[in-house]
CSV table of C-alpha atoms in Angstrom, one decimal:
chain,number,residue,atom,x,y,z
A,1,UNK,CA,11.6,-17.8,6.7
A,2,UNK,CA,9.6,-14.8,5.5
A,3,UNK,CA,7.1,-15.5,2.8
A,4,UNK,CA,5.2,-12.8,0.9
A,5,UNK,CA,2.6,-13.7,-1.7
A,6,UNK,CA,1.9,-10.9,-4.2
A,7,UNK,CA,-1.2,-10.8,-6.2
A,8,UNK,CA,-3.9,-8.4,-7.4
A,9,UNK,CA,-5.3,-6.7,-10.4
A,10,UNK,CA,-3.5,-7.0,-13.7
A,11,UNK,CA,-1.7,-3.7,-14.4
A,12,UNK,CA,-1.6,-2.7,-10.7
A,13,UNK,CA,2.2,-2.9,-10.5
A,14,UNK,CA,3.1,-6.5,-9.4
A,15,UNK,CA,6.3,-6.4,-11.5
A,16,UNK,CA,7.4,-3.2,-9.8
A,17,UNK,CA,6.6,-4.6,-6.4
A,18,UNK,CA,8.7,-7.7,-7.2
A,19,UNK,CA,11.6,-5.6,-8.3
A,20,UNK,CA,11.4,-3.5,-5.1
A,21,UNK,CA,11.2,-6.6,-2.9
A,22,UNK,CA,14.2,-8.1,-4.7
A,23,UNK,CA,16.1,-4.9,-4.0
A,24,UNK,CA,15.6,-5.3,-0.2
A,25,UNK,CA,16.7,-9.0,-0.1
A,26,UNK,CA,13.7,-11.1,-1.1
A,27,UNK,CA,14.2,-14.0,-3.5
A,28,UNK,CA,11.4,-13.3,-6.0
A,29,UNK,CA,9.6,-15.7,-8.3
A,30,UNK,CA,7.1,-14.4,-10.8
A,31,UNK,CA,4.1,-15.9,-12.5
A,32,UNK,CA,3.9,-19.1,-10.4
A,33,UNK,CA,0.9,-21.5,-10.6
A,34,UNK,CA,-0.6,-21.5,-7.1
A,35,UNK,CA,-0.1,-25.3,-6.6
A,36,UNK,CA,3.7,-24.8,-6.8
A,37,UNK,CA,3.7,-22.2,-3.9
A,38,UNK,CA,3.5,-24.8,-1.2
A,39,UNK,CA,6.5,-26.9,-2.3
A,40,UNK,CA,8.5,-23.7,-2.7
A,41,UNK,CA,7.5,-22.5,0.7
A,42,UNK,CA,8.4,-25.9,2.2
A,43,UNK,CA,11.8,-25.8,0.6
A,44,UNK,CA,12.4,-22.3,1.8
A,45,UNK,CA,11.2,-23.1,5.3
A,46,UNK,CA,14.1,-25.6,5.6
A,47,UNK,CA,16.5,-22.7,5.2
A,48,UNK,CA,18.3,-24.4,2.3
A,49,UNK,CA,20.4,-22.3,-0.1
A,50,UNK,CA,19.9,-19.2,1.9
A,51,UNK,CA,16.2,-18.8,1.0
A,52,UNK,CA,15.1,-16.9,4.1
A,53,UNK,CA,13.0,-14.2,2.5
A,54,UNK,CA,10.8,-15.3,-0.4
A,55,UNK,CA,8.3,-13.3,-2.5
A,56,UNK,CA,6.0,-15.2,-4.9
A,57,UNK,CA,3.9,-13.4,-7.6
A,58,UNK,CA,0.9,-15.2,-8.8
A,59,UNK,CA,-2.1,-13.8,-10.8
A,60,UNK,CA,-4.5,-14.2,-13.6
A,61,UNK,CA,-1.7,-14.9,-16.1
A,62,UNK,CA,-1.8,-18.5,-14.9
A,63,UNK,CA,-5.3,-19.0,-16.3
A,64,UNK,CA,-7.6,-21.6,-14.8
A,65,UNK,CA,-4.7,-22.7,-12.5
A,66,UNK,CA,-5.2,-19.4,-10.6
A,67,UNK,CA,-8.5,-20.9,-9.1
A,68,UNK,CA,-6.3,-23.0,-6.9
A,69,UNK,CA,-4.8,-20.0,-5.0
A,70,UNK,CA,-7.3,-19.9,-2.1
A,71,UNK,CA,-7.2,-23.7,-1.5
A,72,UNK,CA,-3.4,-23.4,-1.6
A,73,UNK,CA,-3.3,-20.6,1.0
A,74,UNK,CA,-5.4,-22.8,3.3
A,75,UNK,CA,-3.1,-25.7,2.8
A,76,UNK,CA,-0.1,-23.5,3.6
A,77,UNK,CA,-1.7,-22.3,6.8
A,78,UNK,CA,-2.6,-25.9,7.8
A,79,UNK,CA,1.0,-26.9,7.3
A,80,UNK,CA,2.0,-24.2,9.8
A,81,UNK,CA,3.8,-22.0,7.2
A,82,UNK,CA,3.3,-18.3,7.9
A,83,UNK,CA,2.9,-15.9,5.0
A,84,UNK,CA,1.7,-12.4,4.2
A,85,UNK,CA,-0.6,-11.7,1.3
A,86,UNK,CA,0.0,-8.4,-0.6
A,87,UNK,CA,-2.9,-7.3,-2.9
A,88,UNK,CA,-2.2,-4.6,-5.4
A,89,UNK,CA,-5.1,-2.6,-6.8
A,90,UNK,CA,-6.0,0.5,-8.9
A,91,UNK,CA,-9.3,1.9,-10.1
A,92,UNK,CA,-10.8,0.4,-13.3
A,93,UNK,CA,-10.2,3.4,-15.6
A,94,UNK,CA,-6.5,3.7,-14.5
A,95,UNK,CA,-6.0,0.0,-15.3
A,96,UNK,CA,-7.6,0.4,-18.7
A,97,UNK,CA,-5.4,3.4,-19.5
A,98,UNK,CA,-2.3,1.5,-18.5
A,99,UNK,CA,-3.1,-1.4,-20.8
A,100,UNK,CA,-3.9,0.9,-23.7
A,101,UNK,CA,-0.5,2.8,-23.2
A,102,UNK,CA,1.4,-0.5,-23.2
A,103,UNK,CA,-0.7,-2.1,-26.0
A,104,UNK,CA,-0.7,-5.3,-24.1
A,105,UNK,CA,-3.7,-7.7,-23.9
A,106,UNK,CA,-5.4,-8.2,-20.6
A,107,UNK,CA,-5.2,-11.8,-19.3
A,108,UNK,CA,-9.0,-12.0,-19.1
A,109,UNK,CA,-9.4,-11.1,-22.7
A,110,UNK,CA,-7.7,-14.1,-24.2
A,111,UNK,CA,-10.4,-16.1,-26.1
A,112,UNK,CA,-13.1,-13.8,-24.9
A,113,UNK,CA,-14.9,-11.1,-26.9
A,114,UNK,CA,-15.0,-8.5,-24.3
A,115,UNK,CA,-13.8,-4.9,-24.0
A,116,UNK,CA,-10.8,-4.0,-21.9
A,117,UNK,CA,-13.1,-2.4,-19.3
A,118,UNK,CA,-15.3,-5.6,-19.1
A,119,UNK,CA,-12.1,-7.7,-18.7
A,120,UNK,CA,-11.0,-5.5,-15.7
A,121,UNK,CA,-14.5,-5.6,-14.2
A,122,UNK,CA,-14.6,-9.4,-14.4
A,123,UNK,CA,-11.2,-9.7,-12.9
A,124,UNK,CA,-12.1,-7.5,-10.0
A,125,UNK,CA,-15.2,-9.6,-9.3
A,126,UNK,CA,-13.1,-12.8,-9.3
A,127,UNK,CA,-10.4,-11.3,-7.1
A,128,UNK,CA,-12.8,-9.9,-4.5
A,129,UNK,CA,-12.3,-12.9,-2.1
A,130,UNK,CA,-8.5,-12.5,-2.2
A,131,UNK,CA,-8.7,-8.8,-1.6
A,132,UNK,CA,-10.7,-9.5,1.6
A,133,UNK,CA,-8.1,-12.0,2.8
A,134,UNK,CA,-5.1,-9.7,2.1
A,135,UNK,CA,-2.8,-8.6,4.9
A,136,UNK,CA,-1.7,-5.6,2.9
A,137,UNK,CA,-3.5,-3.7,0.2
A,138,UNK,CA,-1.8,-1.0,-1.8
A,139,UNK,CA,-3.8,1.1,-4.3
A,140,UNK,CA,-1.5,2.5,-7.0
A,141,UNK,CA,-4.1,4.6,-8.8
A,142,UNK,CA,-2.5,7.9,-8.0
A,143,UNK,CA,1.0,6.7,-6.9
A,144,UNK,CA,4.1,7.4,-9.0
A,145,UNK,CA,6.5,4.5,-9.6
A,146,UNK,CA,9.1,5.9,-7.2
A,147,UNK,CA,6.6,6.5,-4.5
A,148,UNK,CA,5.2,2.9,-5.0
A,149,UNK,CA,8.7,1.4,-4.7
A,150,UNK,CA,9.3,3.5,-1.5
A,151,UNK,CA,6.0,2.2,-0.1
A,152,UNK,CA,7.1,-1.4,-0.7
A,153,UNK,CA,10.5,-0.8,0.8
A,154,UNK,CA,9.3,0.8,4.0
A,155,UNK,CA,6.6,-1.8,4.4
A,156,UNK,CA,8.8,-4.9,4.0
A,157,UNK,CA,12.3,-3.8,4.8
A,158,UNK,CA,12.0,-5.2,8.3
A,159,UNK,CA,10.6,-8.5,9.5
A,160,UNK,CA,7.1,-8.8,8.1
A,161,UNK,CA,6.2,-11.1,11.0
A,162,UNK,CA,6.8,-8.3,13.5
A,163,UNK,CA,3.3,-7.3,14.5
A,164,UNK,CA,1.2,-4.7,12.8
A,165,UNK,CA,2.7,-2.1,10.5
A,166,UNK,CA,1.3,1.4,10.8
A,167,UNK,CA,1.6,3.3,7.5
A,168,UNK,CA,1.3,7.1,7.9
A,169,UNK,CA,0.6,8.8,4.6
A,170,UNK,CA,0.1,12.3,3.4
A,171,UNK,CA,-1.9,13.1,0.2
A,172,UNK,CA,-3.6,15.8,-1.7
A,173,UNK,CA,-7.4,15.7,-2.1
A,174,UNK,CA,-7.0,17.3,-5.6
A,175,UNK,CA,-5.3,14.0,-6.7
A,176,UNK,CA,-7.8,11.7,-5.1
A,177,UNK,CA,-8.2,10.1,-1.7
A,178,UNK,CA,-6.2,7.1,-0.4
A,179,UNK,CA,-8.3,4.1,-1.3
A,180,UNK,CA,-6.8,1.7,1.1
A,181,UNK,CA,-6.8,4.1,4.1
A,182,UNK,CA,-8.3,2.8,7.4
A,183,UNK,CA,-8.3,6.2,9.0
A,184,UNK,CA,-8.4,9.5,7.1
A,185,UNK,CA,-7.8,13.0,8.6
A,186,UNK,CA,-8.7,16.1,6.7
A,187,UNK,CA,-6.5,19.1,7.7
A,188,UNK,CA,-7.8,21.5,5.1
A,189,UNK,CA,-9.4,23.4,8.0
A,190,UNK,CA,-6.1,24.9,8.8
A,191,UNK,CA,-4.5,27.9,7.1
A,192,UNK,CA,-2.7,26.9,3.9
A,193,UNK,CA,1.1,27.7,3.8
A,194,UNK,CA,0.8,27.6,0.0
A,195,UNK,CA,-0.5,31.2,0.1
A,196,UNK,CA,2.4,32.4,2.2
A,197,UNK,CA,5.0,33.6,-0.3
A,198,UNK,CA,8.1,32.4,1.5
A,199,UNK,CA,6.6,29.0,2.2
A,200,UNK,CA,4.8,28.2,-1.1
A,201,UNK,CA,7.7,26.3,-2.7
A,202,UNK,CA,8.7,24.5,0.5
A,203,UNK,CA,7.0,21.3,2.0
A,204,UNK,CA,6.0,20.0,5.4
A,205,UNK,CA,9.4,18.4,5.6
A,206,UNK,CA,10.9,21.9,6.0
A,207,UNK,CA,11.0,23.3,9.5
A,208,UNK,CA,9.7,26.6,8.4
A,209,UNK,CA,6.5,25.0,7.2
A,210,UNK,CA,6.0,22.6,10.0
A,211,UNK,CA,6.5,25.4,12.6
A,212,UNK,CA,4.0,27.6,10.7
A,213,UNK,CA,1.4,24.9,10.7
A,214,UNK,CA,1.8,23.6,14.2
A,215,UNK,CA,2.0,27.1,15.7
A,216,UNK,CA,-1.5,27.9,14.4
A,217,UNK,CA,-3.9,28.2,17.4
A,218,UNK,CA,-6.4,25.9,15.7
A,219,UNK,CA,-3.6,23.3,15.1
A,220,UNK,CA,-2.7,23.1,18.7
A,221,UNK,CA,-6.2,22.0,19.7
A,222,UNK,CA,-6.3,19.7,16.7
A,223,UNK,CA,-3.0,17.9,17.5
A,224,UNK,CA,-4.1,17.0,21.1
A,225,UNK,CA,-7.5,15.6,19.9
A,226,UNK,CA,-6.0,13.8,16.9
A,227,UNK,CA,-3.2,12.1,18.9
A,228,UNK,CA,-5.7,11.2,21.6
A,229,UNK,CA,-7.9,9.4,19.1
A,230,UNK,CA,-4.9,7.6,17.6
A,231,UNK,CA,-3.7,6.5,21.0
A,232,UNK,CA,-7.2,5.0,21.6
A,233,UNK,CA,-7.8,3.3,18.3
A,234,UNK,CA,-4.4,1.9,17.2
A,235,UNK,CA,-4.2,-0.6,20.1
A,236,UNK,CA,-7.7,-1.7,19.2
A,237,UNK,CA,-6.6,-2.5,15.6
A,238,UNK,CA,-3.6,-4.4,17.1
A,239,UNK,CA,-5.9,-6.4,19.3
A,240,UNK,CA,-8.0,-7.3,16.2
A,241,UNK,CA,-4.9,-8.8,14.6
A,242,UNK,CA,-4.5,-6.4,11.6
A,243,UNK,CA,-1.2,-6.7,9.7
A,244,UNK,CA,-1.4,-3.2,8.3
A,245,UNK,CA,-3.0,0.0,9.4
A,246,UNK,CA,-3.0,3.0,7.0
A,247,UNK,CA,-3.5,6.4,8.6
A,248,UNK,CA,-3.9,9.0,5.8
A,249,UNK,CA,-3.8,12.8,6.3
A,250,UNK,CA,-5.0,15.0,3.4
A,251,UNK,CA,-4.8,18.6,2.5
A,252,UNK,CA,-5.4,20.3,-0.8
A,253,UNK,CA,-2.2,19.6,-2.6
A,254,UNK,CA,-0.4,17.1,-0.3
A,255,UNK,CA,2.7,19.2,0.2
A,256,UNK,CA,2.3,21.3,3.4
A,257,UNK,CA,-0.3,20.6,6.1
A,258,UNK,CA,-0.8,17.0,5.4
A,259,UNK,CA,3.0,16.3,5.3
A,260,UNK,CA,3.4,18.1,8.6
A,261,UNK,CA,0.7,16.0,10.3
A,262,UNK,CA,1.8,12.7,8.8
A,263,UNK,CA,5.3,13.3,10.1
A,264,UNK,CA,3.9,14.2,13.5
A,265,UNK,CA,1.8,11.1,13.7
A,266,UNK,CA,4.7,8.9,12.5
A,267,UNK,CA,7.1,10.3,15.2
A,268,UNK,CA,4.4,10.0,17.9
A,269,UNK,CA,3.8,6.3,17.1
A,270,UNK,CA,7.5,5.5,16.6
A,271,UNK,CA,8.2,6.8,20.1
A,272,UNK,CA,5.7,4.2,21.3
A,273,UNK,CA,7.7,1.5,19.5
A,274,UNK,CA,5.1,0.7,16.9
A,275,UNK,CA,6.4,-0.7,13.6
A,276,UNK,CA,5.8,2.5,11.7
A,277,UNK,CA,6.6,4.0,8.3
A,278,UNK,CA,5.8,7.3,6.6
A,279,UNK,CA,5.3,8.2,2.9
A,280,UNK,CA,4.2,11.3,1.2
A,281,UNK,CA,2.2,10.3,-1.9
A,282,UNK,CA,1.9,13.7,-3.6
A,283,UNK,CA,4.8,15.7,-2.3
A,284,UNK,CA,6.6,15.8,-5.7
A,285,UNK,CA,3.6,16.5,-7.8
A,286,UNK,CA,3.1,19.8,-9.5
């Protein structure tokens, strides 16, 4: 039985995550009081009714009952039930903007005279211990809905108990860094294919672009050093028991150099049989 518990900041995309998990075979239950998680997990563990992959969403909508989540997680562990905790996040201003666009009330604002920003800040403070416990953290600040769904799919399509997942991600610095990245490489030091007429409208997924980038004399030296560092550090993260390692590669726009290197790292780690996925956060942005 695979159990994923989804929580995080209100407005960070838990409903989208639940839909994506459901699409890849998880039985999803939304807005569950924490005390009900253990009975559901115990029922699922028995393998009854085909509940072999279960995702439970719980958050501040449950009010004071949400205070029981950490004690519940400890009881689940004590009972020998394995689970993965997925925490969804986004920066404060983005969360405020999302709530204003939907005209919904923030769960923390019920019965309280506080601004939307104050509600978000209070929630972040309360959720800090959960974020620290999370096996997976996904920041959706600069991520489109389609890219977010792809990220969930690549992360949980396989067996979530199968060791550490290495997420290779390309991004554009002009759209902001990857908040949840463990390792960040900046490849803006290399010549930009954007300024080559025949390559401008292509991406690092096109052979013409990847060949151009990797054939640069500076790139050849960078590749050797970068892969050497990865080969040394990734086993150390595995030894520490991390569930997810995010390696982010950034260039200016997130379309050419960073995509080329993210694909390179992904293929390199896949050949070593790591549980690896690759996403390109900004490849479709203008």
